[in-house]
mmCIF file of C-alpha atoms and ligand atoms in Angstrom:
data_model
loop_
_atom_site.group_PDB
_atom_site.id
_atom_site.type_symbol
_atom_site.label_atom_id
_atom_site.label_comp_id
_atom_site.label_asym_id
_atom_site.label_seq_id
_atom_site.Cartn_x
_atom_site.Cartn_y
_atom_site.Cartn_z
ATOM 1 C CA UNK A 276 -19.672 37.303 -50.054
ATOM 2 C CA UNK A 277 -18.535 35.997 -53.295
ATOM 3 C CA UNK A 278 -15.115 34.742 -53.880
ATOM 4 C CA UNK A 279 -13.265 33.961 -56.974
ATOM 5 C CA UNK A 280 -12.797 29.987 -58.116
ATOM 6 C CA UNK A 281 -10.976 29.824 -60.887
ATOM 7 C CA UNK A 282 -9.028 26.627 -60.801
ATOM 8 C CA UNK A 283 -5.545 28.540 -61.452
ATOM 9 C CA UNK A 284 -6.152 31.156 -58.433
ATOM 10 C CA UNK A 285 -3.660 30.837 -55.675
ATOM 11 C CA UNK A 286 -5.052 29.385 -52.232
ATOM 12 C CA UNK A 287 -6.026 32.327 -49.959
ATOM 13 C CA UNK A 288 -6.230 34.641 -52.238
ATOM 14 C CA UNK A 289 -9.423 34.386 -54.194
ATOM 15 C CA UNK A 290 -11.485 36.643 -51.504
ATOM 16 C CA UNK A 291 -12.457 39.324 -51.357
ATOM 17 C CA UNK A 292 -12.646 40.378 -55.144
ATOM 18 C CA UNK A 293 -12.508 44.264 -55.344
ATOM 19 C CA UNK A 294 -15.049 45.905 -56.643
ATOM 20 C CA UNK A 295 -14.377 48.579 -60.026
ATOM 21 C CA UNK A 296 -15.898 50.557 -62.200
ATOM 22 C CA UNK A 297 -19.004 50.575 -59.956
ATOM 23 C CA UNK A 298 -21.936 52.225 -61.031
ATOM 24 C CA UNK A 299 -24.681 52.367 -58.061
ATOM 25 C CA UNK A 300 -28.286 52.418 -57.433
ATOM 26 C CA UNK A 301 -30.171 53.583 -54.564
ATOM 27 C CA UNK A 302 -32.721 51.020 -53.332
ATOM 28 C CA UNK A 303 -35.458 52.057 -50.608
ATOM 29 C CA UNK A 304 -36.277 49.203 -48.595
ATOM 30 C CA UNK A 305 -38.511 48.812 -45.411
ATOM 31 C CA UNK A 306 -36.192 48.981 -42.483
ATOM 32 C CA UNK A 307 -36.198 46.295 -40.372
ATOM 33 C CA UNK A 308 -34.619 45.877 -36.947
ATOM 34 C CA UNK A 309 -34.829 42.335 -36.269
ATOM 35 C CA UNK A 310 -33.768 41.813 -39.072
ATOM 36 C CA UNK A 311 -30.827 43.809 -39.708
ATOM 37 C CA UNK A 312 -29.556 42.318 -36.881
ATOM 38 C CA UNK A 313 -30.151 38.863 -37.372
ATOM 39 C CA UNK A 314 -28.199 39.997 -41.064
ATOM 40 C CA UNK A 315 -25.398 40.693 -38.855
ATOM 41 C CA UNK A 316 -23.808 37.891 -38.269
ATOM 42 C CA UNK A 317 -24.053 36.243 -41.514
ATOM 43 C CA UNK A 318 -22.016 39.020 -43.178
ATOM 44 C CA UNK A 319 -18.125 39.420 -43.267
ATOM 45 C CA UNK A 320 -18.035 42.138 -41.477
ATOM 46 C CA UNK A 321 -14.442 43.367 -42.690
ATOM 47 C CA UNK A 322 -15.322 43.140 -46.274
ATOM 48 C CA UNK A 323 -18.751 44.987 -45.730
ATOM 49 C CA UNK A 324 -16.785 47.872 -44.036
ATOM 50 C CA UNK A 325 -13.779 48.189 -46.807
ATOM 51 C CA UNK A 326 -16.277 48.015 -49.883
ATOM 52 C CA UNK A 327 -17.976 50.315 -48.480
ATOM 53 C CA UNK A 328 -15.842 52.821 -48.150
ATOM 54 C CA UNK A 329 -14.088 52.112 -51.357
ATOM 55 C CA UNK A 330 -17.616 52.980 -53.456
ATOM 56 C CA UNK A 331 -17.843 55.694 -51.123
ATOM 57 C CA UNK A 332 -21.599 54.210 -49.545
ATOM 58 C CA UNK A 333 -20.928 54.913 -46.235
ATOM 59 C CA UNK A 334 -18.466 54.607 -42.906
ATOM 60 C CA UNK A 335 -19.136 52.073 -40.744
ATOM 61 C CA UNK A 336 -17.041 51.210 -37.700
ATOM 62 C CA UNK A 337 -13.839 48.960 -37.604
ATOM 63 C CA UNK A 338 -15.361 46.270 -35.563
ATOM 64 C CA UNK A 339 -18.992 45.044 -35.511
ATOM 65 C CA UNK A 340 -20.985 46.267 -33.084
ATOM 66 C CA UNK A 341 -21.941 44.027 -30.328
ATOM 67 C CA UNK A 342 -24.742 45.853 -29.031
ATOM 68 C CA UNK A 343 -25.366 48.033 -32.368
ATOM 69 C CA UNK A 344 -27.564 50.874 -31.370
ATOM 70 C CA UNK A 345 -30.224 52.092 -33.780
ATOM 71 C CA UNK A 346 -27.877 54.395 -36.094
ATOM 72 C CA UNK A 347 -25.797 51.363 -36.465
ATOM 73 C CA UNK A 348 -28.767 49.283 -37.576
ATOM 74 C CA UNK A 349 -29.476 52.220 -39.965
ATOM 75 C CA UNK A 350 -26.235 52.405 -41.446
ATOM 76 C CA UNK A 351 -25.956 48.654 -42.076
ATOM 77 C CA UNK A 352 -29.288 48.690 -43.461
ATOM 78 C CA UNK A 353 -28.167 51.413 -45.879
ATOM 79 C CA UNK A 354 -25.133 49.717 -47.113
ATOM 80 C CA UNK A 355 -26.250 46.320 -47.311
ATOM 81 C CA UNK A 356 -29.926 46.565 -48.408
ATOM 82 C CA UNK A 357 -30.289 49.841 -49.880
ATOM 83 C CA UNK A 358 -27.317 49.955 -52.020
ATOM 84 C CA UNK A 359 -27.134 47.754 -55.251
ATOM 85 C CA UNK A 360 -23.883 47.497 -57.700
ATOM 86 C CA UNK A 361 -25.874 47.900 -61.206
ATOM 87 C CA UNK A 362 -22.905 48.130 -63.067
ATOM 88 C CA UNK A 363 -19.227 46.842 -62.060
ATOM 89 C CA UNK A 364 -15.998 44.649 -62.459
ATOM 90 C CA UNK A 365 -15.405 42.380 -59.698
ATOM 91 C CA UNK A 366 -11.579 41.838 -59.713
ATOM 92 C CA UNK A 367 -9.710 38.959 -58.073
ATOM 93 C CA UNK A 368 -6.787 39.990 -56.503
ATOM 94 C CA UNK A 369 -4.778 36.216 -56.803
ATOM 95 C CA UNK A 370 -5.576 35.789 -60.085
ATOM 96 C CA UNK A 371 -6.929 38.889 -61.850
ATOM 97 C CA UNK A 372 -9.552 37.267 -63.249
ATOM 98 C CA UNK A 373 -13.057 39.605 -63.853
ATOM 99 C CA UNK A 374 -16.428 38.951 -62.533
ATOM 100 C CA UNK A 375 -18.861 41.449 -64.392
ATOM 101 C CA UNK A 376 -21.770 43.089 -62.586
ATOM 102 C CA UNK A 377 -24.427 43.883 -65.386
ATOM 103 C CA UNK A 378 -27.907 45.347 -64.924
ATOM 104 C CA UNK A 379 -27.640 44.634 -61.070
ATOM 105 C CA UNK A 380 -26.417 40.590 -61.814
ATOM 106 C CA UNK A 381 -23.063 39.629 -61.088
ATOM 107 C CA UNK A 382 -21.724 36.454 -63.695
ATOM 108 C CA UNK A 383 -19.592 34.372 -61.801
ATOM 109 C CA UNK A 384 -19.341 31.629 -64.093
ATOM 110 C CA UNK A 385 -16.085 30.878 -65.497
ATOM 111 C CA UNK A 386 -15.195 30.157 -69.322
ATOM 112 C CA UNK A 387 -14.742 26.008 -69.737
ATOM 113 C CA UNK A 388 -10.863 26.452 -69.977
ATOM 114 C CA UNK A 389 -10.953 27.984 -66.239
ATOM 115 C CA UNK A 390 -13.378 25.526 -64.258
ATOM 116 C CA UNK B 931 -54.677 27.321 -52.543
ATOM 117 C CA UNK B 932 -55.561 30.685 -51.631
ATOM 118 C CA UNK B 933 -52.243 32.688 -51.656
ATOM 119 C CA UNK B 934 -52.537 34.430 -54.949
ATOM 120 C CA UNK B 935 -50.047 33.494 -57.782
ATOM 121 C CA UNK B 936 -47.396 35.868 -58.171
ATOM 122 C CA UNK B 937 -48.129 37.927 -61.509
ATOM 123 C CA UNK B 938 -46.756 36.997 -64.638
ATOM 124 C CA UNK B 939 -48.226 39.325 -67.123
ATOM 125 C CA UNK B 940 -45.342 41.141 -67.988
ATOM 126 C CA UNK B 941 -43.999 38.142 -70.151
ATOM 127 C CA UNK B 942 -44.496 37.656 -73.732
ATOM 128 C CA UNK B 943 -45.549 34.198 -75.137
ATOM 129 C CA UNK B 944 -42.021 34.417 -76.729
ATOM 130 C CA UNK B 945 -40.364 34.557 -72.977
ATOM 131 C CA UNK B 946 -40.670 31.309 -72.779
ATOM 132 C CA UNK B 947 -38.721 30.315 -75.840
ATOM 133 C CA UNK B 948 -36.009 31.470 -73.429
ATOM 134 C CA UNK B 949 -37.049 30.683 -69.948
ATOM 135 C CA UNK B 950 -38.985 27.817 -68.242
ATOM 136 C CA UNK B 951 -42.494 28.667 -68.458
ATOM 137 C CA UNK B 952 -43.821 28.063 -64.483
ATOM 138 C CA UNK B 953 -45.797 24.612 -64.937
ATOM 139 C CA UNK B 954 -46.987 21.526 -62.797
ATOM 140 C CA UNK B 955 -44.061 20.955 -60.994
ATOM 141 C CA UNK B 956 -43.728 24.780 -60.587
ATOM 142 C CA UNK B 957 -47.600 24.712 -58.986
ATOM 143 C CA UNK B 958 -47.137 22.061 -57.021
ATOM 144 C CA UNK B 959 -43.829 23.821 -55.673
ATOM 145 C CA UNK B 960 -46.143 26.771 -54.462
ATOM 146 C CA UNK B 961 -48.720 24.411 -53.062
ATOM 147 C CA UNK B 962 -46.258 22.979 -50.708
ATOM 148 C CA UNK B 963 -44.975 26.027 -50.135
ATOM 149 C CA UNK B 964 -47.840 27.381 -48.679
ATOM 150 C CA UNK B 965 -48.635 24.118 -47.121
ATOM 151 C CA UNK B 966 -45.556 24.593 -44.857
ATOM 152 C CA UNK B 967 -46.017 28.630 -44.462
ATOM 153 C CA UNK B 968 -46.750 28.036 -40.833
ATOM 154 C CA UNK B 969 -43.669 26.071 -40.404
ATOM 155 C CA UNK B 970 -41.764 28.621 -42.575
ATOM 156 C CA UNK B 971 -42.721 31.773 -40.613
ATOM 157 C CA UNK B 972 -41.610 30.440 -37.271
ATOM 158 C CA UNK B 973 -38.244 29.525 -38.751
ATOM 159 C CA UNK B 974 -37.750 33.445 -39.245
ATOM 160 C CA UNK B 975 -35.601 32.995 -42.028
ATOM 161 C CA UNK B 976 -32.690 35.562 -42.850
ATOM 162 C CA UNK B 977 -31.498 34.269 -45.948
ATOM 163 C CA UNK B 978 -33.279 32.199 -48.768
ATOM 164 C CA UNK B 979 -31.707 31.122 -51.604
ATOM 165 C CA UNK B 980 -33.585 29.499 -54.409
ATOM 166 C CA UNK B 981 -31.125 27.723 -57.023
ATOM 167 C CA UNK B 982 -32.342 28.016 -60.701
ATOM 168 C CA UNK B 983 -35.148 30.414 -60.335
ATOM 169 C CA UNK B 984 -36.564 30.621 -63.986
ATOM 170 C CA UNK B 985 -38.977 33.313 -63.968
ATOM 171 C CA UNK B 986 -38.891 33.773 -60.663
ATOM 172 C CA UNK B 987 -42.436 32.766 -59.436
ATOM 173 C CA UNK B 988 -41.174 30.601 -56.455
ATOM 174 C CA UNK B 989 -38.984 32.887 -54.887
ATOM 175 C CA UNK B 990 -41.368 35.987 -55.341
ATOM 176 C CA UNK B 991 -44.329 33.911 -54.233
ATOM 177 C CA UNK B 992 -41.995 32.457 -51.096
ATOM 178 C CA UNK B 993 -41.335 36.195 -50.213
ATOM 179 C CA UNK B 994 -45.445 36.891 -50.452
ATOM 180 C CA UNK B 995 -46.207 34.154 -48.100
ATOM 181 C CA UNK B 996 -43.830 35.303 -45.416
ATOM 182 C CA UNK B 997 -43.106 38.616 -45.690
ATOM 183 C CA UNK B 998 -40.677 40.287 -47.620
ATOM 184 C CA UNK B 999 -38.918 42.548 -45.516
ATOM 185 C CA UNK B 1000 -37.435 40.346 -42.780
ATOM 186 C CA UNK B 1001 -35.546 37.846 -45.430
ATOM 187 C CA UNK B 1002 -33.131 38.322 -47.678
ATOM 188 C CA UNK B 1003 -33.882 36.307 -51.149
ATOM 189 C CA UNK B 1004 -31.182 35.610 -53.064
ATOM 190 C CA UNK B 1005 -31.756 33.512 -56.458
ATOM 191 C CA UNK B 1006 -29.512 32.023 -59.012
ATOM 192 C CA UNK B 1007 -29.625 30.842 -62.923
ATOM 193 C CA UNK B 1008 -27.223 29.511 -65.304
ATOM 194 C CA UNK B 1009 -29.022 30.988 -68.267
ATOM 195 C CA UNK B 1010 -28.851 34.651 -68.081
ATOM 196 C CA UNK B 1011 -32.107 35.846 -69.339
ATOM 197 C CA UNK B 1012 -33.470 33.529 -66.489
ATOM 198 C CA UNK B 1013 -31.430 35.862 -64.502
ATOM 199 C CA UNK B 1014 -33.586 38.829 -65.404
ATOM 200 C CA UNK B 1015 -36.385 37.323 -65.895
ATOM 201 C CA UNK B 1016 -36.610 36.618 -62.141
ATOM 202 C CA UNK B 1017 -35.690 40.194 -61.304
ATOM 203 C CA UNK B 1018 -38.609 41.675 -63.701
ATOM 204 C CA UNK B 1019 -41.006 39.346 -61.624
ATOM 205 C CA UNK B 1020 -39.971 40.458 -58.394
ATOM 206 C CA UNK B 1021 -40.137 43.810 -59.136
ATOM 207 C CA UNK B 1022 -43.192 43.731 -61.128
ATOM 208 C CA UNK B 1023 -44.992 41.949 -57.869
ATOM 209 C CA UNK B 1024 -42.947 45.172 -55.522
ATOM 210 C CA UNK B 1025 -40.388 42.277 -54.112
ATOM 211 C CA UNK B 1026 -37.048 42.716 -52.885
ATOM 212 C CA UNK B 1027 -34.847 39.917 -54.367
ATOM 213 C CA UNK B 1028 -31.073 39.449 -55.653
ATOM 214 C CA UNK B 1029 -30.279 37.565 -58.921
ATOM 215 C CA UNK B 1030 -26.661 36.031 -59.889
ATOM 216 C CA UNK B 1031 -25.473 33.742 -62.622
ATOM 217 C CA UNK B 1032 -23.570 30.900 -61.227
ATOM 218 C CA UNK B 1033 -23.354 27.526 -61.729
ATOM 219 C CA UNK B 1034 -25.860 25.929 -58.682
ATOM 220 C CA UNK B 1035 -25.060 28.681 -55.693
ATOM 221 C CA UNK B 1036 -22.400 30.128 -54.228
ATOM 222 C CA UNK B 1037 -20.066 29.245 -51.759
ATOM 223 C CA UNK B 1038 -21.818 30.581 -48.507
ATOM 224 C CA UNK B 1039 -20.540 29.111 -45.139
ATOM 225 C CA UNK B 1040 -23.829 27.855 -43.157
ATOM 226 C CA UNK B 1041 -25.785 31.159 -44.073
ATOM 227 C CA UNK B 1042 -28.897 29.807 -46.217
ATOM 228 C CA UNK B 1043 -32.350 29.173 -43.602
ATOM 229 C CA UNK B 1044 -34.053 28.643 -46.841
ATOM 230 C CA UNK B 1045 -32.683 26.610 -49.794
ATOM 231 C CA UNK B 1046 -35.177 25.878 -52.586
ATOM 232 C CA UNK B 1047 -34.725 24.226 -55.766
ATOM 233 C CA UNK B 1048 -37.222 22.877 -58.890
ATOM 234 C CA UNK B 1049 -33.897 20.916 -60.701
ATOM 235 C CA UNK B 1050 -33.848 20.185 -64.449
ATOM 236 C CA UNK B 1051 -34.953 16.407 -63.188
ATOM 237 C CA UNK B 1052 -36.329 15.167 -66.579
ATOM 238 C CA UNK B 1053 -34.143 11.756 -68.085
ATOM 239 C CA UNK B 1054 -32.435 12.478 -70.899
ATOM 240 C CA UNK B 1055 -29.033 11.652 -72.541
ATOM 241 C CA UNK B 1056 -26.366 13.060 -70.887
ATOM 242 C CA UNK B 1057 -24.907 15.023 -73.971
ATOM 243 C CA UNK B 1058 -27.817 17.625 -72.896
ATOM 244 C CA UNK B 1059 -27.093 18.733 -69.765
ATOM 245 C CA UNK B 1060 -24.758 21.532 -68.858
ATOM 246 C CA UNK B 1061 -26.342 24.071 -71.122
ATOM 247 C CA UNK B 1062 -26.915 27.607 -70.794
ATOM 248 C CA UNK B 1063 -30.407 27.612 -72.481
ATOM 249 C CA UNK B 1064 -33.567 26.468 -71.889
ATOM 250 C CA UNK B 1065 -32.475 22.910 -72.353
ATOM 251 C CA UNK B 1066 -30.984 23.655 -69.057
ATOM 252 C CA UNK B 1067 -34.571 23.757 -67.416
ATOM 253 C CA UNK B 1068 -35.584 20.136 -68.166
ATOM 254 C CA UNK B 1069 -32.036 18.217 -68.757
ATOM 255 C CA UNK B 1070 -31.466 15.780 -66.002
ATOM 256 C CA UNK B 1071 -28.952 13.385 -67.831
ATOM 257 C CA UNK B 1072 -29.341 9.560 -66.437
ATOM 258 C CA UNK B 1073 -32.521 8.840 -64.321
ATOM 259 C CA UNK B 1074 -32.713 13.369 -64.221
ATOM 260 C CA UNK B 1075 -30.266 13.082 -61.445
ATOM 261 C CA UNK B 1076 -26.658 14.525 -63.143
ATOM 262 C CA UNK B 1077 -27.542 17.864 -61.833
ATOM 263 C CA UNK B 1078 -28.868 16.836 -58.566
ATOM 264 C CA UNK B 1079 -26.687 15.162 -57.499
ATOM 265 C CA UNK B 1080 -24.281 18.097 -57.830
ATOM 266 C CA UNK B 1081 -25.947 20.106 -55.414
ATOM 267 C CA UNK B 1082 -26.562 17.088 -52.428
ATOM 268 C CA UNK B 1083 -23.410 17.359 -51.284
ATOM 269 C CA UNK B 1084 -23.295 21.056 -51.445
ATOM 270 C CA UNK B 1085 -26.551 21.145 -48.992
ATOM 271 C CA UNK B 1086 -24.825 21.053 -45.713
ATOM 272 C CA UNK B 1087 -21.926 23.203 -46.189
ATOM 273 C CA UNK B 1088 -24.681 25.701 -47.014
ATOM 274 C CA UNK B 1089 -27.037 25.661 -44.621
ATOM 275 C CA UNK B 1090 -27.279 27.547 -41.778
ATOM 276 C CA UNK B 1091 -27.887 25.594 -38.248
ATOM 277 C CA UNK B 1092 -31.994 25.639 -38.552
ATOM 278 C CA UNK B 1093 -33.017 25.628 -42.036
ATOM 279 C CA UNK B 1094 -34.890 23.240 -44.346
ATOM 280 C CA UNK B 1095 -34.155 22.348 -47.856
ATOM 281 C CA UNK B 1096 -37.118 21.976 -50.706
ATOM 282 C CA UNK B 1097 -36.821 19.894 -53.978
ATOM 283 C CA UNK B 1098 -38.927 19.058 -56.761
ATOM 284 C CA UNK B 1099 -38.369 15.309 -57.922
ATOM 285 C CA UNK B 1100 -40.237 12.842 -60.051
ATOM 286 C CA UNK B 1101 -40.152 8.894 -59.595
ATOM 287 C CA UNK B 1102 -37.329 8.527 -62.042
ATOM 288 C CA UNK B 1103 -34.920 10.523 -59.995
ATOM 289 C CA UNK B 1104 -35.450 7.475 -57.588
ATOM 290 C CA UNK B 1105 -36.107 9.906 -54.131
ATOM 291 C CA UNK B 1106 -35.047 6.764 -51.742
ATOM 292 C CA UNK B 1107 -31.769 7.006 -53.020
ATOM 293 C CA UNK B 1108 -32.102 10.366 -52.496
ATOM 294 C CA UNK B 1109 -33.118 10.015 -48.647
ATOM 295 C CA UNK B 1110 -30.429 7.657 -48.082
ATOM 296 C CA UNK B 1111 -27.403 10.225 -49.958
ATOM 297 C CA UNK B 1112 -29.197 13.092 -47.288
ATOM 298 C CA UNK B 1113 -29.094 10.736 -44.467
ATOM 299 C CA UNK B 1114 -25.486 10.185 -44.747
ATOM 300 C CA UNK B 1115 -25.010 13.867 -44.217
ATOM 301 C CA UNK B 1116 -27.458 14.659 -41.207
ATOM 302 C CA UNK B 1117 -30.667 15.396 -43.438
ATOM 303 C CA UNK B 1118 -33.714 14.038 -42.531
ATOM 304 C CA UNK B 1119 -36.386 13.635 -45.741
ATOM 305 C CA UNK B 1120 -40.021 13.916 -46.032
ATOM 306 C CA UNK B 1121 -42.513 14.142 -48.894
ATOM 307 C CA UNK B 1122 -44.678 17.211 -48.456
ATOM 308 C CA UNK B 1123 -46.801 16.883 -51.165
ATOM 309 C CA UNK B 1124 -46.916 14.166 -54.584
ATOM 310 C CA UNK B 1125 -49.644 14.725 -57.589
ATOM 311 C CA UNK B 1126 -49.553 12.766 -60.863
ATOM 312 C CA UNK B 1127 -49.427 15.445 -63.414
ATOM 313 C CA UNK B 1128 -49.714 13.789 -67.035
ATOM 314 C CA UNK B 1129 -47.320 11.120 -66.972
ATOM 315 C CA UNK B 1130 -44.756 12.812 -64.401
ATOM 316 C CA UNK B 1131 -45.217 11.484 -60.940
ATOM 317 C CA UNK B 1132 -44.496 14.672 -59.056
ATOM 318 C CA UNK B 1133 -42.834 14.566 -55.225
ATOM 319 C CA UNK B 1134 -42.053 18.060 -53.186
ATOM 320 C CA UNK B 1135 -38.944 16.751 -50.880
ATOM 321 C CA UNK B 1136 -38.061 18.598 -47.518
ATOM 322 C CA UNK B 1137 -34.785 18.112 -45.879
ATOM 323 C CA UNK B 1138 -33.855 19.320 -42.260
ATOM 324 C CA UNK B 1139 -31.185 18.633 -39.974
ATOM 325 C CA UNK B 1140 -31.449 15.544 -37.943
ATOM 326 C CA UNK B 1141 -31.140 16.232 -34.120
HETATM 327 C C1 LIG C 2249 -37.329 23.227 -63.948
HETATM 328 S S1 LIG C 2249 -36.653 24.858 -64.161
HETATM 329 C C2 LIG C 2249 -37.389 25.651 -62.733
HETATM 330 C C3 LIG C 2249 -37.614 27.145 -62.920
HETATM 331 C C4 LIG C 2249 -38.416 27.807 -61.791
HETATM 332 N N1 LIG C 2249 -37.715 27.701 -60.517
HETATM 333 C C5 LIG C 2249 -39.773 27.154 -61.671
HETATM 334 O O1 LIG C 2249 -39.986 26.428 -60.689
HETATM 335 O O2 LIG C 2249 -40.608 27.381 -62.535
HETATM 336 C C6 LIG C 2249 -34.928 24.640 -63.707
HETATM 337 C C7 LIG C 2249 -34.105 25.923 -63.695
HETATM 338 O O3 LIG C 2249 -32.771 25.599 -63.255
HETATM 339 C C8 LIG C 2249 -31.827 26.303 -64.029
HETATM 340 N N2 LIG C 2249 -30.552 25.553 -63.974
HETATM 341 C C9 LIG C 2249 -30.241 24.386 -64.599
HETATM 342 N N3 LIG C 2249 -28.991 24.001 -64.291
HETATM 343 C C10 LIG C 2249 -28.495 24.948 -63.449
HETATM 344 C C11 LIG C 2249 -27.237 25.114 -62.784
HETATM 345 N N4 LIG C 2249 -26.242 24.227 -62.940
HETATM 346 N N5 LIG C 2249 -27.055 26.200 -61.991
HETATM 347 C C12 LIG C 2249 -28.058 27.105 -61.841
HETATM 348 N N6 LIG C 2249 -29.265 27.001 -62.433
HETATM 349 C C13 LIG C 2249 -29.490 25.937 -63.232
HETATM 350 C C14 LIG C 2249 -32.460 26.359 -65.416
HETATM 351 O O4 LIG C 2249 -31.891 27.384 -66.218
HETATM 352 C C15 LIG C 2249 -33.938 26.595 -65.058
HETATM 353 O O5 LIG C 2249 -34.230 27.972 -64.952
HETATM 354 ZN ZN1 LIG C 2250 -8.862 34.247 -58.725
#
């Protein structure tokens, strides 16, 4: 959900920023049906799926389930509540420029020469 | 108030050399709060985000009064030990809650039900705001309203179709100037709650979409 604004970053290109170096933690939170799926829609589903995968979290289909069944709600619960990035680089991909996760807290803030 | 403050006692004294140490306007925050849980808990929120959470109190005390495992509570700080500050109260009080360091919030497309934020509203010269220390808690710049006024015309952009927005002001941000700025963009304001505390005059705002 975050995206890169760095004043020099080309148009179009400053989301999603890809996700190194990640060091994980396993949450356990209540699951929540209602909620997961009110979550749903509010998250970009694509970049959800591919990040994912990438940190090797879990699978989830290609397209968002439209009536998700409970295992979906699991899954999605799993990867977007249970899962934190403790440790990590965010990376822009139009610019290069690095967001670091630390201690579970991604900086986005940009040095003055960048805003 | 009956809805117990959220614990604090894992801070030092010293913590607060660093971090805004939860005070009137902080109280009166929580009052309101829990003056509108009724309201709150029908609105079902998904996502809450609190900009500038300090230690963390409101948004860990928010996710007492309604329930912490149906919303997601996001928080953000410009002073990075605010940062984990907020995530050592949430956890010490067994709350779910995300922390980032970002200048006001991020850019979320209509997502936040929720938006709360206790601004660094105090006057003071200009030269002081923009900080990344505690100065950043109280430093308003001219009549407290440099940094609010950054964030009004973020508000709708952020919010999500039924949502409210809460602010803590004080006379000299001038809150009918305030009103009108919302109006312009859809936002209806009311006062929720006002107490005199020493010689701040203290005003809780709420902001909803017009219909
Ligand atoms: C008055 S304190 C409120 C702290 C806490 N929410 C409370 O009510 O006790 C204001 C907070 O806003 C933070 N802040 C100031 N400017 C900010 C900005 N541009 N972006 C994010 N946070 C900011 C400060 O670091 C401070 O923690
Ligand atoms: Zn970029």
């Amino acid at each position: 959900m975050l995206q890169c604004h760095a004043k020099s970053c080309p148009q179009g290109q400053s989301y999603p920023l890809a996700i190194r170096n990640a060091e994980l933690e396993q949450l356990d939170a209540e699951f929540n049906a209602d909620f997961v799926t009110r979550l749903m829609p509010k998250l970009d589903w694509a970049v959800l799926r591919k990040t994912a995968f990438e940190l090797g979290v879990a699978e989830l289909p290609a397209e968002i389930p439209t009536e998700p069944t409970q295992a979906d709600l699991q899954l999605i619960h799993k990867v977007a509540l249970e899962t934190r990035i403790k440790e990590a680089d965010m990376v822009c991909n139009g610019c290069g420029h690095v967001y670091p996760i630390k201690d579970g807290v991604p900086n986005m803030l940009l040095q003055d020469h960048e805003i | 108030m009956s809805h117990p403050t959220p614990s604090l006692s894992h801070f030092k004294r010293s913590d607060y050399q660093h971090i805004y140490e939860p005070a009137e306007d902080t109280f009166l925050f929580l009052d309101a709060l829990e003056k509108e849980q009724g309201f709150l808990t029908d609105l079902n929120p998904t996502v809450c985000l609190e900009i500038g959470s300090g230690s963390g109190c409101v948004s860990t005390f928010l996710a007492t009064l309604i329930g912490g495992s149906g919303t997601l509570f996001l928080t953000t700080d410009i002073n990075p030990r605010a940062n984990a500050a907020t995530l050592s109260t949430a956890h010490h009080n067994h709350i779910p809650l995300d922390a980032l360091r970002c200048d006001l919030l991020p850019s979320l497309r209509h997502t936040i039900d929720i938006l709360l934020f206790n601004p660094p509203y105090v006057v003071t010269p200009s030269s002081e705001v923009g900080t990344h220390s505690i100065v950043a808690s109280w430093a308003g710049g001219i009549d407290g309203r440099e940094v609010i006024d950054r964030v009004l015309p973020l508000v709708d952009g952020a919010l999500s179709k039924r949502s409210v927005f809460y602010m803590v002001v004080v006379n000299e941000n001038r809150p009918e100037e305030i009103a009108e700025r919302m109006r312009m963009c859809g936002f209806g304001m009311e006062v929720v709650l006002g107490r005199r505390a020493g010689n701040e005059g203290l005003k809780i705002l709420k902001f909803a979409r017009q219909a």
